[in-house]
mmCIF file of C-alpha atoms in Angstrom:
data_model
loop_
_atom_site.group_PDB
_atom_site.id
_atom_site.type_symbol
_atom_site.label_atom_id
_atom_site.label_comp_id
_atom_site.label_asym_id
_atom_site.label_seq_id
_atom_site.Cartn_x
_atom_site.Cartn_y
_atom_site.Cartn_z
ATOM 1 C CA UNK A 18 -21.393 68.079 56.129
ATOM 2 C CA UNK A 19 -23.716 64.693 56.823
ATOM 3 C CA UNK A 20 -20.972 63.021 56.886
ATOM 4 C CA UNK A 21 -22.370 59.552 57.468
ATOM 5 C CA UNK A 22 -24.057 60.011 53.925
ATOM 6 C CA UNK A 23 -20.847 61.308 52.423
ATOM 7 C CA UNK A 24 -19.394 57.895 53.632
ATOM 8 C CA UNK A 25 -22.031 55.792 52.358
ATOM 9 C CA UNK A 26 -22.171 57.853 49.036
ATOM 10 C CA UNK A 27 -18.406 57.133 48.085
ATOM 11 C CA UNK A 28 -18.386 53.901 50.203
ATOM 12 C CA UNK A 29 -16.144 54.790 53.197
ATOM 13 C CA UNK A 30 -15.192 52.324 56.075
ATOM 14 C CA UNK A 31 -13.830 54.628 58.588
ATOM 15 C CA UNK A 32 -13.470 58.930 59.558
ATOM 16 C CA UNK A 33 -11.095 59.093 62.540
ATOM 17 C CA UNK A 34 -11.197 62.389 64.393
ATOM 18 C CA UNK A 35 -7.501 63.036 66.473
ATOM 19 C CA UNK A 36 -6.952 65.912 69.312
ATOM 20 C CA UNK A 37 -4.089 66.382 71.480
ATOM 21 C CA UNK A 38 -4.758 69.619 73.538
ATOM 22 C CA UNK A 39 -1.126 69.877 74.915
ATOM 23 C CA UNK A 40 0.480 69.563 71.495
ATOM 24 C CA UNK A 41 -2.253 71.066 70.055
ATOM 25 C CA UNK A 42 -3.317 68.349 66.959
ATOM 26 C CA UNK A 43 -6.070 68.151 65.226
ATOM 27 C CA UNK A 44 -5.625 65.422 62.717
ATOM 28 C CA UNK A 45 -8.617 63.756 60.479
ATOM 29 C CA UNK A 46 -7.582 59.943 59.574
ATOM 30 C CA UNK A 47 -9.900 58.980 56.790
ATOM 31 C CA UNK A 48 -9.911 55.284 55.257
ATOM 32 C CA UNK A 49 -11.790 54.572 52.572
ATOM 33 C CA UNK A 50 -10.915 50.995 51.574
ATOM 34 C CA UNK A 51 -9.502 48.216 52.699
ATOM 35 C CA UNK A 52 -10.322 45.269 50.456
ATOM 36 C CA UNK A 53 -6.887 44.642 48.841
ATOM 37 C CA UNK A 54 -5.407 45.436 52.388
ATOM 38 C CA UNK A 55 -4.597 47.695 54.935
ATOM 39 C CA UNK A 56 -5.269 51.524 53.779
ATOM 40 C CA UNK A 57 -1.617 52.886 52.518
ATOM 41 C CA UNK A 58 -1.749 56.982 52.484
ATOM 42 C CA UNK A 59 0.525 60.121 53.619
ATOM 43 C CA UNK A 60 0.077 62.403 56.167
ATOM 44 C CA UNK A 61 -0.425 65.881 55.090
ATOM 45 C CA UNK A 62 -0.447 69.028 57.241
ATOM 46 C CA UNK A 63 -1.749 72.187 56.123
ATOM 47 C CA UNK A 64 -3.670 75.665 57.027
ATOM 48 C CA UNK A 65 -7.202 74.644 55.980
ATOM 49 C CA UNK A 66 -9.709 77.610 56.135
ATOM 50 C CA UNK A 67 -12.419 75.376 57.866
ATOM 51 C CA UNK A 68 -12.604 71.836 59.390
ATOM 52 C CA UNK A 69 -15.064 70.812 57.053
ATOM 53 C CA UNK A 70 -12.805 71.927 54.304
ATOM 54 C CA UNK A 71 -9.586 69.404 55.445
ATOM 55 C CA UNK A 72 -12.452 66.940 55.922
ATOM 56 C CA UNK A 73 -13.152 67.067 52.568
ATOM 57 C CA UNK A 74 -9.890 67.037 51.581
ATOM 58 C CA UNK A 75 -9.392 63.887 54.026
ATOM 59 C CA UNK A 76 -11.714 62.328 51.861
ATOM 60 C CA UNK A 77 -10.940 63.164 48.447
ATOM 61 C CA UNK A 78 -7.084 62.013 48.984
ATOM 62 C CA UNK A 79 -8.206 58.913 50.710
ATOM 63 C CA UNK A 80 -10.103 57.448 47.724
ATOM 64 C CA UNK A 81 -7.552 58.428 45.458
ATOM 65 C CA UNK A 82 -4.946 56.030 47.147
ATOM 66 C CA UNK A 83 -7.414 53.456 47.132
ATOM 67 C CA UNK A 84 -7.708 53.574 42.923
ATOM 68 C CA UNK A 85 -3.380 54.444 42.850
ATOM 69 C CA UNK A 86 -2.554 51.532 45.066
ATOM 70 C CA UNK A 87 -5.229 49.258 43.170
ATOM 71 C CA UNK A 88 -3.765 50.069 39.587
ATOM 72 C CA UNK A 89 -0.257 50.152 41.127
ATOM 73 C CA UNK A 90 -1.151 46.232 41.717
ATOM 74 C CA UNK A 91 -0.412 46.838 45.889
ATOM 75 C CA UNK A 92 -2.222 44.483 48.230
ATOM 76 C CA UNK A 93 -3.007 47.677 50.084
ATOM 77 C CA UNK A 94 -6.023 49.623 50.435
ATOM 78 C CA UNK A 95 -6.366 53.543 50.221
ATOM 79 C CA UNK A 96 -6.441 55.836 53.350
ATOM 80 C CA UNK A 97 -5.287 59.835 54.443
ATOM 81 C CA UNK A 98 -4.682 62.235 57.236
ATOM 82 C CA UNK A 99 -4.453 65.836 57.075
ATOM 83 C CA UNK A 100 -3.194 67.787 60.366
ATOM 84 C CA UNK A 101 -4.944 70.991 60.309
ATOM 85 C CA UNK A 102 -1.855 73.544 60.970
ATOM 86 C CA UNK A 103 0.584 75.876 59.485
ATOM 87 C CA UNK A 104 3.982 73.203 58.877
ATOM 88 C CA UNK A 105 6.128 76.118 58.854
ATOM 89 C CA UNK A 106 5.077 77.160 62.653
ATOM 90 C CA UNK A 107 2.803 74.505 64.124
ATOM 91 C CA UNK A 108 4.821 71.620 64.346
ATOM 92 C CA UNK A 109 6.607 70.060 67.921
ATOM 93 C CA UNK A 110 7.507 66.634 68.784
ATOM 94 C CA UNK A 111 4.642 65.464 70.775
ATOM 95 C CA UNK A 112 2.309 66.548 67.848
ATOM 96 C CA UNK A 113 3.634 63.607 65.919
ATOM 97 C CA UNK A 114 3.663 61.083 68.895
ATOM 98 C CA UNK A 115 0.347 61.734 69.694
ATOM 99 C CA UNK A 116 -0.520 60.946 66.510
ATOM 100 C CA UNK A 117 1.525 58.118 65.716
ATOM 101 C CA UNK A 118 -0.432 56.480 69.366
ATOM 102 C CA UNK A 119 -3.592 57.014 67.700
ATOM 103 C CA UNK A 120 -2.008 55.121 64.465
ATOM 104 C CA UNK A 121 -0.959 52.102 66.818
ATOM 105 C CA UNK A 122 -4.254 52.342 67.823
ATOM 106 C CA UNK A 123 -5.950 51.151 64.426
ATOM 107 C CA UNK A 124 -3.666 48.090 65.004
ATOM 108 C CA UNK A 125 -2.363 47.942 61.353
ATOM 109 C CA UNK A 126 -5.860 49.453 59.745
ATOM 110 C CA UNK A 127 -3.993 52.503 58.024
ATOM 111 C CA UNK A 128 -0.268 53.059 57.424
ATOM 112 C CA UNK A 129 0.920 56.499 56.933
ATOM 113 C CA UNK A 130 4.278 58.301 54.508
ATOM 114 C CA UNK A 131 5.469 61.852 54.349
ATOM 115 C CA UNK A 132 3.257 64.200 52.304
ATOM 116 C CA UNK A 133 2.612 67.583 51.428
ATOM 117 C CA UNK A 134 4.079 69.505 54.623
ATOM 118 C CA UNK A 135 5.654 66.724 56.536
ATOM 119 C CA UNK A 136 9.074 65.674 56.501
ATOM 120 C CA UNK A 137 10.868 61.942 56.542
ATOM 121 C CA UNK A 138 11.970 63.738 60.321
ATOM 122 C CA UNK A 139 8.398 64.188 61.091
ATOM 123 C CA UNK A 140 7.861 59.771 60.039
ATOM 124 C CA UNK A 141 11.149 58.921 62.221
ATOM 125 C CA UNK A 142 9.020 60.394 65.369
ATOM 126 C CA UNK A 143 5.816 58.655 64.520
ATOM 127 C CA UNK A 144 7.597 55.819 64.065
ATOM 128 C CA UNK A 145 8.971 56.522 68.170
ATOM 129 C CA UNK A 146 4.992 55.245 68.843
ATOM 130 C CA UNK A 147 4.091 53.227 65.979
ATOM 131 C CA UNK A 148 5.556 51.003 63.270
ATOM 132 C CA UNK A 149 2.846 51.582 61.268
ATOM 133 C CA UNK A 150 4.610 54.503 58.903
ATOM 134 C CA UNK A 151 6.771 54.155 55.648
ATOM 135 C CA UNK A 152 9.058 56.379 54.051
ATOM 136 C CA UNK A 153 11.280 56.963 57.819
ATOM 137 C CA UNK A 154 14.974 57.153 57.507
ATOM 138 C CA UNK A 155 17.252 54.544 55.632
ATOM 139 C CA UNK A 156 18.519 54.059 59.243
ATOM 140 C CA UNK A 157 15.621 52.615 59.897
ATOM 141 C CA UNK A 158 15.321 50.426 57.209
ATOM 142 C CA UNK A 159 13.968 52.513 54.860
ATOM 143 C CA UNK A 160 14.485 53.530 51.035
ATOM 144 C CA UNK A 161 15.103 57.136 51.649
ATOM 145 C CA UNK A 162 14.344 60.034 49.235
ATOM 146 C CA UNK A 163 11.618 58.534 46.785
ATOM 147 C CA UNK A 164 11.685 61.129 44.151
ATOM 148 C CA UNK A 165 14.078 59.321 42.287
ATOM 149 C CA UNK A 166 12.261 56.571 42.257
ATOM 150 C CA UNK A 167 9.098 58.218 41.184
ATOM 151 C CA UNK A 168 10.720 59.642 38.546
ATOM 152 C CA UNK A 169 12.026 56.529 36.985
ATOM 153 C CA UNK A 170 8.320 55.340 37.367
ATOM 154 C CA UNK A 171 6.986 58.442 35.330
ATOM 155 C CA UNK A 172 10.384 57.357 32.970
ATOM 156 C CA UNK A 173 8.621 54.033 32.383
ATOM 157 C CA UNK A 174 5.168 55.082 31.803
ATOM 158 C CA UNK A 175 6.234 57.732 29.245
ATOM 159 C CA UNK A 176 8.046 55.360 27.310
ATOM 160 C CA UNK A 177 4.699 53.136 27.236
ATOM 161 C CA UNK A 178 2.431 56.436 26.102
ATOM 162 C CA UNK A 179 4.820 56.810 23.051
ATOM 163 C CA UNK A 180 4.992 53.384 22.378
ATOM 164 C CA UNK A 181 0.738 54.043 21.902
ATOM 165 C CA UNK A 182 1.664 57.112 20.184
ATOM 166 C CA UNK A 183 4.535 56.162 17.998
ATOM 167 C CA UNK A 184 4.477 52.552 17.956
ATOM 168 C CA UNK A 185 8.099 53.000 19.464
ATOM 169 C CA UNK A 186 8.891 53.519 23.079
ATOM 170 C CA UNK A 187 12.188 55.088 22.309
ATOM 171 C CA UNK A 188 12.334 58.676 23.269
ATOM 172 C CA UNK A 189 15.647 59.505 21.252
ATOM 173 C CA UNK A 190 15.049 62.615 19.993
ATOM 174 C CA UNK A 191 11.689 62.931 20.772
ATOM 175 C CA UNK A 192 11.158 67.171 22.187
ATOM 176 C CA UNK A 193 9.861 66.797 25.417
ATOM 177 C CA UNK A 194 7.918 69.929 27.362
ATOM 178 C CA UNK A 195 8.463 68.990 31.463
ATOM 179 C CA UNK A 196 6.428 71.665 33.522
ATOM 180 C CA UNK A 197 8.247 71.966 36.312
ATOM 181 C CA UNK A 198 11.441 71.127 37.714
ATOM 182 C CA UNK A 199 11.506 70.172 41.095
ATOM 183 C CA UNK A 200 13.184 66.779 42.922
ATOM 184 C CA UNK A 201 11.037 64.130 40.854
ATOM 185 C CA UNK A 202 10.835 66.204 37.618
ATOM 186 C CA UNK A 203 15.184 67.004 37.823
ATOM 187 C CA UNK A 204 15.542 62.890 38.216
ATOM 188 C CA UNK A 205 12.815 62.673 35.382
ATOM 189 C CA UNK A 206 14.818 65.027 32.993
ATOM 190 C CA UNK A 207 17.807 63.076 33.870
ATOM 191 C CA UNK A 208 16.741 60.010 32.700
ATOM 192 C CA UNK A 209 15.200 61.524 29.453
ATOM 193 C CA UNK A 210 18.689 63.173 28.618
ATOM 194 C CA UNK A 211 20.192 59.812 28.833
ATOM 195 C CA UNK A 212 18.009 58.786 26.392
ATOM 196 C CA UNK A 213 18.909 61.578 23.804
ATOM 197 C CA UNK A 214 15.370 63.259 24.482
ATOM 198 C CA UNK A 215 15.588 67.505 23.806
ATOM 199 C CA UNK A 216 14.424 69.426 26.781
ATOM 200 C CA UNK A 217 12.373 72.495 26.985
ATOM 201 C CA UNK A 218 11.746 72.854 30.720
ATOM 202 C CA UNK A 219 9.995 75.886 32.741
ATOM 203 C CA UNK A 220 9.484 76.852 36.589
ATOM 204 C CA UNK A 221 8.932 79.826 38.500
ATOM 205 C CA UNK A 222 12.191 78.636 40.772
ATOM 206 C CA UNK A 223 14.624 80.189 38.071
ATOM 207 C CA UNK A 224 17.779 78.596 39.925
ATOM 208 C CA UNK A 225 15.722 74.793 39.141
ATOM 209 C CA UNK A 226 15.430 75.860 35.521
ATOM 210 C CA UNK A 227 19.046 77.117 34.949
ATOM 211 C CA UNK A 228 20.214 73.822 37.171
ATOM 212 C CA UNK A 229 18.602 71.931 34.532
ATOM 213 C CA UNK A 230 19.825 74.037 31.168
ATOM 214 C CA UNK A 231 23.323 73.502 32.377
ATOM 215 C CA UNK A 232 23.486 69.532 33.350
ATOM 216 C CA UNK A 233 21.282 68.184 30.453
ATOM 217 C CA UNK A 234 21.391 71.242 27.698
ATOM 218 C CA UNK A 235 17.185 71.935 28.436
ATOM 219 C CA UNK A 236 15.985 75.397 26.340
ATOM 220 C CA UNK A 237 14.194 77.096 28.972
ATOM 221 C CA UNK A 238 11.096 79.194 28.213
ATOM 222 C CA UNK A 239 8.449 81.462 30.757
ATOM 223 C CA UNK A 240 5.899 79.259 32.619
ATOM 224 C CA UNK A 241 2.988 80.428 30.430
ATOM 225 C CA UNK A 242 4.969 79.469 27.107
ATOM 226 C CA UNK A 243 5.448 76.148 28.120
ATOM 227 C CA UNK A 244 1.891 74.874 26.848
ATOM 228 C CA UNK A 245 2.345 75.955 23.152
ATOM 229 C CA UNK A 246 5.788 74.985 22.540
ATOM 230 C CA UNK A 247 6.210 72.994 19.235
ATOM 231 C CA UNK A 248 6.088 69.595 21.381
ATOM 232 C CA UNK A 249 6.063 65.845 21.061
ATOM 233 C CA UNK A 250 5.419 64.734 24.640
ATOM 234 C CA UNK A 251 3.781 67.513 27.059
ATOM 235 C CA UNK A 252 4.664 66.295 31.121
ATOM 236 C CA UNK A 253 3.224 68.114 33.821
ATOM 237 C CA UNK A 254 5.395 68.238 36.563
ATOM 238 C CA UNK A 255 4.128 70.335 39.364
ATOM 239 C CA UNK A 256 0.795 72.287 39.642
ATOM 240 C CA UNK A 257 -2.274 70.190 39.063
ATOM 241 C CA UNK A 258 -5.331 71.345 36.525
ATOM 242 C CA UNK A 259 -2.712 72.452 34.181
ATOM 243 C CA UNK A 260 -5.169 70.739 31.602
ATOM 244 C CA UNK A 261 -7.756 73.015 31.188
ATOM 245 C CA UNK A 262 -9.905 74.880 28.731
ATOM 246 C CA UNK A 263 -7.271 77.636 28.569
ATOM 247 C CA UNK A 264 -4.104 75.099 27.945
ATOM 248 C CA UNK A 265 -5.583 73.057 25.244
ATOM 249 C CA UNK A 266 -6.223 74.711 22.976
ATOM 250 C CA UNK A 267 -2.698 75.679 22.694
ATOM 251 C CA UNK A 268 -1.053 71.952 23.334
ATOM 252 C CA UNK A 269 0.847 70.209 20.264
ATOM 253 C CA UNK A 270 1.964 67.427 21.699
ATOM 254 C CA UNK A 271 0.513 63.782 21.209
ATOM 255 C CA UNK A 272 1.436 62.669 24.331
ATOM 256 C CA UNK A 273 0.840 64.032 27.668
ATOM 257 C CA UNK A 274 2.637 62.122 30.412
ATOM 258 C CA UNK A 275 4.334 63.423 34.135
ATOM 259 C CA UNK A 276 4.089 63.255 37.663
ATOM 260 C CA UNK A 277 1.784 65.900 38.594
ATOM 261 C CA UNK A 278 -1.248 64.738 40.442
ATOM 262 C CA UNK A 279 -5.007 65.962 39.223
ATOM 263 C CA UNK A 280 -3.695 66.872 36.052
ATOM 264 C CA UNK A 281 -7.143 67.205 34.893
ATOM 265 C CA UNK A 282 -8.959 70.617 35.675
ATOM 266 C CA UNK A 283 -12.364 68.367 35.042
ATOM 267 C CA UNK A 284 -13.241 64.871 33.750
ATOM 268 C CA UNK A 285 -14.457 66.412 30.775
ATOM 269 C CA UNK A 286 -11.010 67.921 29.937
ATOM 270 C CA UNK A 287 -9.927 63.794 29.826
ATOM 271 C CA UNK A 288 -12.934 63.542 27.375
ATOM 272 C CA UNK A 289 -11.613 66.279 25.220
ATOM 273 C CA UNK A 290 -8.163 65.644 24.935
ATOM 274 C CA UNK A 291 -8.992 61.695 23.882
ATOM 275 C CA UNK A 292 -11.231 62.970 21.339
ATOM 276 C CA UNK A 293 -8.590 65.131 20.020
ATOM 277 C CA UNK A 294 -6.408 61.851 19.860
ATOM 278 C CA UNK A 295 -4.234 63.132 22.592
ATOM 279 C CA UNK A 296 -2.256 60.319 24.730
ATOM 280 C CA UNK A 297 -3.009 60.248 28.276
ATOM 281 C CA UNK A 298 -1.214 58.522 31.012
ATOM 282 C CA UNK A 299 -3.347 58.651 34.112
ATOM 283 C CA UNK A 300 -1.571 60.941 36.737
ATOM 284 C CA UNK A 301 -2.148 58.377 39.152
ATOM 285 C CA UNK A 302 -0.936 55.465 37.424
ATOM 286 C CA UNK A 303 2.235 56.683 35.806
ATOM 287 C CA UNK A 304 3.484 58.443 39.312
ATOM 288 C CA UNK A 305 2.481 55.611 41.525
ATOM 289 C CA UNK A 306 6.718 54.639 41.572
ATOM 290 C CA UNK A 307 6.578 56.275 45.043
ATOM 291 C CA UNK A 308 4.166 54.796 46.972
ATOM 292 C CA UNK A 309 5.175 51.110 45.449
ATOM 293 C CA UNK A 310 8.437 52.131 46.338
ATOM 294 C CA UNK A 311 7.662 52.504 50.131
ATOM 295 C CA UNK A 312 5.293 49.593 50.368
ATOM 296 C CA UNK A 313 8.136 47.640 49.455
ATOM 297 C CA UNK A 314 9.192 48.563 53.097
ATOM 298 C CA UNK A 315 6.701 46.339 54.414
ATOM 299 C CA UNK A 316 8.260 43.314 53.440
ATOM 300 C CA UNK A 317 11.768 44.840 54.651
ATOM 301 C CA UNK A 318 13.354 47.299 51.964
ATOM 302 C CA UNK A 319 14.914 45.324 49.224
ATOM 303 C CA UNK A 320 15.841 48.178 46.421
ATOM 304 C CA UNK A 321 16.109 45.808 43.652
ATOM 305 C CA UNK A 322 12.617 44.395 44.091
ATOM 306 C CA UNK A 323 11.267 47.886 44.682
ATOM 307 C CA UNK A 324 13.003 48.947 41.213
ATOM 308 C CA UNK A 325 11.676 45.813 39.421
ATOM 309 C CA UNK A 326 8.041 46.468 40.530
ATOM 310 C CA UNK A 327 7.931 50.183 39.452
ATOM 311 C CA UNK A 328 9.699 49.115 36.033
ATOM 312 C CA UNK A 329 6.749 47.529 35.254
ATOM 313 C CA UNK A 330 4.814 50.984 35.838
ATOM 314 C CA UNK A 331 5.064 50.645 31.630
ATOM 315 C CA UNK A 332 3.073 47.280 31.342
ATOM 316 C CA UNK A 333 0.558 48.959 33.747
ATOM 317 C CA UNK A 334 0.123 52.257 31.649
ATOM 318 C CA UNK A 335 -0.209 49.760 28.720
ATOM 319 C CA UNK A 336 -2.819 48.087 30.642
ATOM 320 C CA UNK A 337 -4.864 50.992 30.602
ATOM 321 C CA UNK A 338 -4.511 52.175 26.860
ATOM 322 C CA UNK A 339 -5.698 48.159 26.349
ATOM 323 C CA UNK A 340 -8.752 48.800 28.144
ATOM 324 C CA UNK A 341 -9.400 52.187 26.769
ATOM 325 C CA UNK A 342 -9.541 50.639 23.277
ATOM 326 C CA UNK A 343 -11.541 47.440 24.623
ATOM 327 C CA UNK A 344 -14.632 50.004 26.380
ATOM 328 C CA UNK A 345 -14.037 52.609 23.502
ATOM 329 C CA UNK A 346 -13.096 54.709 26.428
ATOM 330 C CA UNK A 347 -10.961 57.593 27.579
ATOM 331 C CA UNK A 348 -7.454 56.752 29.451
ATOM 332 C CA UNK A 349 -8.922 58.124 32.840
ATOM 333 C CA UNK A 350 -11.933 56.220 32.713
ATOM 334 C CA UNK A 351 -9.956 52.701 31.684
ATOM 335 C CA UNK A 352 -7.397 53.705 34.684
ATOM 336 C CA UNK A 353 -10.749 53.711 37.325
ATOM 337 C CA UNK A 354 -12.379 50.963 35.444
ATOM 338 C CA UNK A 355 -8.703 48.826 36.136
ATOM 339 C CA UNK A 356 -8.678 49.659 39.662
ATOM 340 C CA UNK A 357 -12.412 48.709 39.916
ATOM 341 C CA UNK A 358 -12.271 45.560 38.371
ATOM 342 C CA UNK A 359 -9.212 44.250 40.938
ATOM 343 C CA UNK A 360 -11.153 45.537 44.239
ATOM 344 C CA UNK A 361 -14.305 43.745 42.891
ATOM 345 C CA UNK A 362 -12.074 40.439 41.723
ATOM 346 C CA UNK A 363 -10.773 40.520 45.316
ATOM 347 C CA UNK A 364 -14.355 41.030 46.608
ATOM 348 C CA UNK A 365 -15.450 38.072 44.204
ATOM 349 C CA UNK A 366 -12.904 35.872 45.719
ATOM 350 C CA UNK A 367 -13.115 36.720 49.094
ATOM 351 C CA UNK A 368 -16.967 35.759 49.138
ATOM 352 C CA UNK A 369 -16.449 32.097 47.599
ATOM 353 C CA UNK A 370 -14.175 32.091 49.877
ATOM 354 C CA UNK A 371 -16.948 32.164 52.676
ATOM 355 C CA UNK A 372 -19.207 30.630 50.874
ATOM 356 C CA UNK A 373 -16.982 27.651 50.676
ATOM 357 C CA UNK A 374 -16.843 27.892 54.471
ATOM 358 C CA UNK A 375 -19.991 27.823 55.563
ATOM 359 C CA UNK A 376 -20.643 25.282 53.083
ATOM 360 C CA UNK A 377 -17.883 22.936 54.619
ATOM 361 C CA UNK A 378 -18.678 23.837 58.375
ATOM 362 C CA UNK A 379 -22.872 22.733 57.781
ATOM 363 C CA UNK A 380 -21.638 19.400 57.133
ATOM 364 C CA UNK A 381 -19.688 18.749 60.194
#
């Protein structure tokens, strides 16, 4: 990869290579943005088959969280890491202390969470070296398991997609199809059973599914079923690309809404489903509940005002609907276009800003 005219391409500040021979890390820091604030991002680990390969995924991650924490209405920019390693096996100590020194070492640049593969265990040691890191124990002063709270996020924006769908936001007896059932999606469902919403849930962890057909009276159907199931709101819950040239086709719902991230295969899948008059809530929009969540810890956890801020999740997904009707545009486009628009008001006002300045300090 040229990676210098990667950067310049999709407008990167900063690639930050990390080794530690005796723990044996090999971490990629990647910040893309940092015009609302200091880059916000997880820290994943996984087996990548090449370095160029968690490079790229490094990068692709890192400009999402600048667009997620610019809709989410964050002062933060976006940033990443991936640890190239097996979770499962590769993990020690001194792995994440190393890396939480190189962290301290961007003096406030990037702040890291848990991600795919590490563990709020895994923050609590970075944090040993750093206190640059969200999402560490509530010992710490921190909000603990943020499913929950993502989930009440997703809650929020799904009420504001069938409020553009219905003209109501209630979701009383509205049939909702929730692919997968894991921690955010179980809080989801329970917060849409409250409501008097029906349930028809899937997974491939049958023990998930059955949890859920017991405690909130879900029908349960196979994993490939799930996509044609007479439908009002369709929420992806777990893989991504689940919106694809195969699944359309078969979907009946008006509304798709959930806390999967990519939920679209390709952009042109976004383009398809808005010409079919299909709802859309923006993955990264309507699951954003997490990472507002912990950058509430910033300012010293306060759950309430966490709780407030990702209530309003719903005026955020009605944001975007407003803008998709003002550009005659699809939902995923509007979402980008609203993220845009802040970084470049912030840009706007930082340079009057200096302009004023200079302007003052040449007439001293």
């Amino acid at each position: 990869m040229e990676l210098f005219k990667y950067m310049k391409e999709y407008d990167f500040e900063q690639v930050v290579f990390c080794q530690d021979e005796k723990s044996g890390l090999k971490a990629i820091i990647a910040i893309h943005d940092t015009t609302l604030g200091p880059a916000l991002g997880g820290t994943r680990m996984w087996t990548y088959d090449s370095e160029e390969e968690a490079l790229e995924d490094a990068l692709r991650l890192a400009k999402g969280m600048t667009y997620k924490n610019a809709a989410a209405g964050l002062n933060l920019g976006g940033g990443k890491t991936v640890i190239i390693g097996d979770p499962k096996k590769d993990k020690n100590e001194e792995m994440f202390r190393a890396f939480g020194r190189y962290i301290q070492g961007l003096n406030g640049r990037y702040i890291t969470a848990e991600d795919v593969g590490t563990t709020v265990q895994d923050m609590d040691t970075i944090h040993e070296e750093t206190d640059f890191v969200t999402g560490i124990s509530p010992a710490f002063g921190s909000s603990g398991n943020p499913s929950p709270v993502t989930a009440y996020g997703v809650y929020r924006g799904m009420k504001a997609a069938a409020m553009e769908a219905y003209g109501s936001d209630s979701l009383e007896g509205k049939v909702i199809a929730v692919q997968g059932v894991g921690n955010v999606a179980y809080s989801l469902c329970k917060y849409l059973h409250e409501e008097g919403a029906q349930l028809i849930v899937t997974d491939i962890n049958k023990e998930a599914v059955n949890r859920v057909v017991e405690e909130f009276g879900a029908k349960a159907v196979e994993p490939d079923d799930i996509y044609s199931v007479d439908c009002d709101i369709y929420a992806p819950c777990a893989l991504g690309a689940t919106i694809n040239d195969e699944t359309i086709p078969q979907l009946k719902a008006k509304v798709i809404a959930g806390s999967a991230n990519n939920q679209l295969k390709e952009n042109r899948h976004g383009d398809q489903i808005h010409e079919m008059g299909i709802v859309y809530a923006p993955d990264y929009v309507i699951n954003a509940g997490g990472v507002i969540n912990v950058a509430d810890e910033l300012n010293g956890y306060n759950e309430e005002r966490a709780m407030k801020r990702v209530e309003g999740v719903y005026d955020t997904v009605a944001r975007v609907f407003e803008i998709s009707h003002r550009d005659n545009i699809p939902s995923y486009v509007a979402a980008d276009r609203m993220a845009e628009e802040r970084i470049e008001q912030r840009l706007q006002t930082k340079s009057t800003f200096l302009q004023n300045e200079h302007h003052i300090l040449s007439r001293r």
